[in-house]
Amino acid sequence: MGLLAAARHLVVFTGAGVSRESGIPTFRDAEGMWAKLDPLVYATPQGFRREPELVWSWYQWRRRKMGEVAPNPAHYAIAELERLIPRVTVVTQNIDGLHQRAGSSDVLELHGSIVRFKCFAGCRGDPTPVPPPLLESDELAHCPHCGALVRPDVVWFNERLPAAVWEMAAGVAVTCDAMLIVGTSGVVEPAASLPKYAAHQGAFLVEVNPEETPLTAIADVTLYGRAGEVLPRLVERIRALKS
Ligand code: OAD
């Protein structure tokens, strides 16, 4: 762990597993969301076009649920790393905002955010925060500018990642000296390529996951276990090594 403690720029790359202990289900486990729901219906533009009420009400329900949960010790440990390492960038596939709520100050959201909306027709470039009347309603909303449906500002399958966020994430992946990979199955591209970019440039890779993943093969170290248990211990070890 000395190489992690000595890092000048650490990227923490996270997936659904980091929020599992906050009570948010992951996607691909036996109990995961994609075991019960068809991602082609709930997570594609085509699904939203075909069944907008169904998809909209699911995101409204998820957004309410995510508002009810709190960051867990893994999110707090990641935020704490900012006190120990000169630069820490969190690159997350999660849309739940829990890293920011735990105190991480530099967070790149690769797959968007559940608390922002945008026009389904894409009439204006910038996504907007949730306007208060929409927070409570399961009714479909319409864009005030062009009348098209309003959709959550998340990335669906068959869609590109937000270009500026992706460029920043790829940029930090190729320049960081260490990467901590937490709670991701590492199968969804292009996000899953970020650890490969970092490894290619010689960064030290540490994975935290209860299970082996396709990224285990390129990680220098895998710490098997739950993020909420492993990460606080890891932070304490880094603190001890630096004192
Ligand atoms: P997955 O559901 O694919 O993977 C979750 C990972 O977390 C698995 O490798 C689990 O072993 C691990 N895990 C479970 N509990 C954990 C815990 N307590 N601590 C640490 N790890 C744990 O989720 P993602 O990799 O995030 O995209 O999925 C990537 C993308 O696929 C998501 O962002 C989403 C999904 O479809 C979109 O919706 C665009």
XYZ file of C-alpha atoms and ligand atoms in Angstrom:
282
model
C 0.000 0.000 0.000
C 3.046 2.238 0.103
C 2.540 3.161 -3.565
C -1.029 4.239 -2.831
C 0.061 6.313 0.139
C 2.799 7.941 -1.966
C 0.465 8.864 -4.833
C 0.346 12.515 -5.848
C -2.799 12.109 -7.917
C -5.227 9.311 -7.073
C -8.282 8.508 -9.187
C -11.065 6.666 -7.375
C -13.195 4.883 -9.970
C -16.506 3.716 -8.517
C -19.589 1.724 -9.476
C -22.848 0.618 -7.921
C -21.094 -1.555 -5.297
C -19.864 1.522 -3.403
C -23.490 2.511 -2.720
C -24.725 -1.031 -1.972
C -24.249 -0.575 1.785
C -26.328 2.601 1.599
C -29.218 0.385 0.484
C -29.109 1.035 -3.268
C -29.206 -2.204 -5.267
C -26.490 -2.910 -7.816
C -27.325 -3.853 -11.414
C -25.831 -7.247 -12.179
C -25.978 -9.291 -8.962
C -28.642 -11.963 -8.428
C -30.611 -9.312 -6.512
C -29.579 -6.554 -8.900
C -31.878 -4.262 -10.855
C -31.177 -5.829 -14.236
C -32.187 -9.235 -12.824
C -35.715 -7.896 -12.344
C -36.098 -5.199 -14.984
C -35.253 -5.180 -18.664
C -32.563 -2.552 -19.304
C -33.784 -2.253 -22.910
C -37.074 -0.893 -21.532
C -35.767 1.109 -18.566
C -32.385 2.324 -19.758
C -32.524 3.124 -23.455
C -33.909 6.095 -25.430
C -35.981 3.574 -27.397
C -37.564 2.281 -24.165
C -38.422 5.830 -23.069
C -39.927 6.619 -26.480
C -42.096 3.498 -26.334
C -43.151 3.572 -22.679
C -42.416 7.044 -21.298
C -44.804 6.838 -18.307
C -43.311 3.566 -17.115
C -39.706 4.717 -17.418
C -40.388 8.178 -16.002
C -42.175 6.836 -12.930
C -39.329 4.368 -12.303
C -36.757 7.188 -12.300
C -39.009 9.325 -10.102
C -39.259 6.409 -7.671
C -35.473 5.836 -7.750
C -34.794 9.537 -7.249
C -37.056 9.611 -4.174
C -35.349 6.453 -2.825
C -31.882 7.915 -3.397
C -32.946 11.033 -1.525
C -33.882 8.874 1.470
C -30.552 7.046 1.766
C -27.271 8.374 3.170
C -23.596 7.987 2.274
C -21.964 4.954 3.915
C -18.470 4.518 5.418
C -17.044 3.822 1.941
C -18.140 7.220 0.612
C -16.769 8.941 3.733
C -13.459 7.069 3.518
C -13.073 8.157 -0.123
C -13.787 11.775 0.861
C -11.239 11.467 3.683
C -8.529 10.564 1.160
C -8.483 14.225 0.102
C -6.807 15.009 3.433
C -4.062 12.433 2.839
C -3.223 12.607 -0.876
C -2.434 15.864 -2.725
C -5.018 15.360 -5.487
C -7.973 12.975 -5.532
C -10.453 12.750 -8.422
C -13.539 10.581 -8.047
C -14.809 9.197 -11.352
C -18.152 7.537 -10.741
C -20.621 5.579 -12.821
C -23.248 6.228 -10.151
C -26.021 8.774 -10.516
C -26.908 8.991 -6.821
C -24.790 11.983 -5.705
C -23.576 10.160 -2.571
C -19.877 10.961 -3.114
C -20.653 14.684 -3.115
C -22.877 14.310 -0.062
C -20.027 12.545 1.776
C -17.715 15.488 1.044
C -15.737 14.534 -2.066
C -15.023 17.795 -3.853
C -13.839 16.648 -7.297
C -16.392 14.204 -8.742
C -16.870 13.354 -12.419
C -20.264 11.744 -13.064
C -19.818 9.574 -16.153
C -23.432 8.415 -16.331
C -25.146 11.664 -15.363
C -27.207 12.466 -12.305
C -30.649 11.522 -11.138
C -31.246 15.014 -9.760
C -30.988 16.719 -13.151
C -33.370 16.696 -16.073
C -33.022 17.505 -19.753
C -35.158 17.774 -22.863
C -35.654 14.422 -24.638
C -35.416 16.225 -27.992
C -32.153 17.836 -26.868
C -33.345 21.354 -27.708
C -31.019 23.051 -25.181
C -27.542 21.891 -24.366
C -27.407 22.184 -20.622
C -29.249 19.879 -18.251
C -31.089 21.674 -15.473
C -31.588 20.833 -11.801
C -34.933 19.333 -10.905
C -37.558 22.100 -10.755
C -39.523 21.712 -7.492
C -42.932 20.794 -8.995
C -41.324 17.848 -10.811
C -39.837 16.474 -7.633
C -43.133 15.178 -6.361
C -44.982 14.096 -9.471
C -45.102 10.908 -11.500
C -46.825 12.815 -14.316
C -44.782 13.188 -17.479
C -43.248 16.647 -17.786
C -42.722 18.704 -20.933
C -39.827 20.906 -21.953
C -40.728 24.578 -21.397
C -38.814 25.512 -24.585
C -40.030 23.051 -27.221
C -42.743 20.924 -25.609
C -40.920 17.600 -25.981
C -40.839 15.198 -23.048
C -38.476 15.858 -20.174
C -36.150 12.965 -19.288
C -33.653 12.317 -16.511
C -30.114 13.522 -17.254
C -28.623 10.051 -17.083
C -26.773 8.090 -19.733
C -28.759 5.242 -21.226
C -27.497 2.296 -23.245
C -26.896 3.228 -26.898
C -26.015 6.794 -25.825
C -22.717 8.612 -25.699
C -21.243 9.736 -22.417
C -21.233 13.524 -21.869
C -18.218 14.516 -23.970
C -16.612 17.018 -21.592
C -16.916 14.690 -18.585
C -15.519 11.769 -20.557
C -12.556 13.821 -21.756
C -11.747 14.880 -18.206
C -12.088 11.297 -16.932
C -9.873 9.884 -19.679
C -7.411 12.717 -19.009
C -7.056 11.951 -15.314
C -6.905 8.200 -15.999
C -3.822 8.603 -18.172
C -2.039 11.031 -15.848
C -2.816 9.706 -12.348
C -0.181 7.698 -10.524
C -2.657 5.450 -8.698
C -6.226 4.279 -9.202
C -8.600 2.764 -6.654
C -11.351 0.749 -8.366
C -14.338 0.263 -6.083
C -17.541 -1.743 -6.531
C -17.765 -2.053 -10.277
C -18.221 -5.157 -12.398
C -16.021 -3.475 -15.021
C -18.106 -4.598 -17.968
C -19.781 -1.399 -19.168
C -17.806 0.501 -21.772
C -16.365 2.994 -22.238
C -16.125 3.481 -18.439
C -14.473 0.083 -17.956
C -11.558 1.200 -20.140
C -10.416 3.856 -17.663
C -8.488 1.393 -15.448
C -6.896 -0.023 -18.602
C -5.730 3.459 -19.622
C -4.274 3.999 -16.145
C -2.553 0.603 -16.112
C -1.113 1.263 -19.562
C 0.502 4.473 -18.271
C 2.023 2.625 -15.309
C -0.360 3.696 -12.534
C -0.662 1.484 -9.443
C -4.126 -0.154 -9.409
C -5.955 -1.330 -6.292
C -9.373 -2.974 -6.640
C -11.957 -3.299 -3.842
C -14.736 -5.795 -4.512
C -16.173 -8.885 -2.796
C -15.759 -10.742 -6.088
C -13.310 -11.154 -8.917
C -14.065 -8.985 -11.969
C -12.539 -8.628 -15.432
C -10.439 -5.795 -13.933
C -8.870 -8.091 -11.323
C -6.396 -9.297 -13.942
C -4.924 -5.821 -14.443
C -5.099 -4.690 -10.791
C -1.836 -4.802 -8.852
C -3.770 -5.673 -5.702
C -7.367 -6.772 -5.105
C -8.816 -6.321 -1.635
C -11.739 -8.727 -1.429
C -14.585 -7.438 0.719
C -17.282 -4.844 1.094
C -16.318 -1.284 0.340
C -17.805 0.005 3.606
C -15.539 -2.318 5.570
C -12.380 -2.357 3.435
C -12.065 1.357 2.640
C -12.075 2.780 6.187
C -9.298 0.279 7.051
C -7.381 1.214 3.920
C -7.586 4.909 4.783
C -6.268 4.202 8.270
C -3.313 2.294 6.788
C -2.529 5.169 4.454
C -2.765 7.603 7.375
C -0.370 5.427 9.407
C 2.087 5.160 6.517
C 2.116 8.940 6.128
C 2.545 9.800 9.797
P -22.744 -3.708 -11.416
O -24.048 -4.054 -10.792
O -22.484 -4.209 -12.784
O -21.557 -4.229 -10.482
C -21.545 -3.987 -9.105
C -20.234 -4.497 -8.549
O -20.204 -4.157 -7.164
C -20.052 -6.014 -8.634
O -18.747 -6.287 -9.133
C -20.196 -6.477 -7.182
O -19.386 -7.624 -6.895
C -19.714 -5.257 -6.431
N -20.238 -5.115 -5.057
C -21.411 -5.552 -4.547
N -21.530 -5.188 -3.255
C -20.407 -4.510 -2.949
C -19.931 -3.872 -1.770
N -20.648 -3.851 -0.636
N -18.721 -3.261 -1.811
C -17.982 -3.269 -2.956
N -18.385 -3.847 -4.087
C -19.579 -4.471 -4.098
O -22.591 -2.106 -11.323
P -21.635 -1.140 -12.152
O -20.314 -1.755 -12.402
O -21.672 0.177 -11.486
O -25.122 2.166 -16.245
O -22.430 -1.033 -13.507
C -21.971 -0.140 -14.483
C -23.136 0.483 -15.186
O -24.051 -0.517 -15.653
C -24.009 1.368 -14.307
O -23.486 2.671 -14.176
C -25.299 1.377 -15.054
C -25.412 -0.086 -15.363
O -26.222 -0.432 -16.420
C -26.134 2.847 -16.740
O -27.245 2.839 -16.236
C -25.755 3.619 -17.959
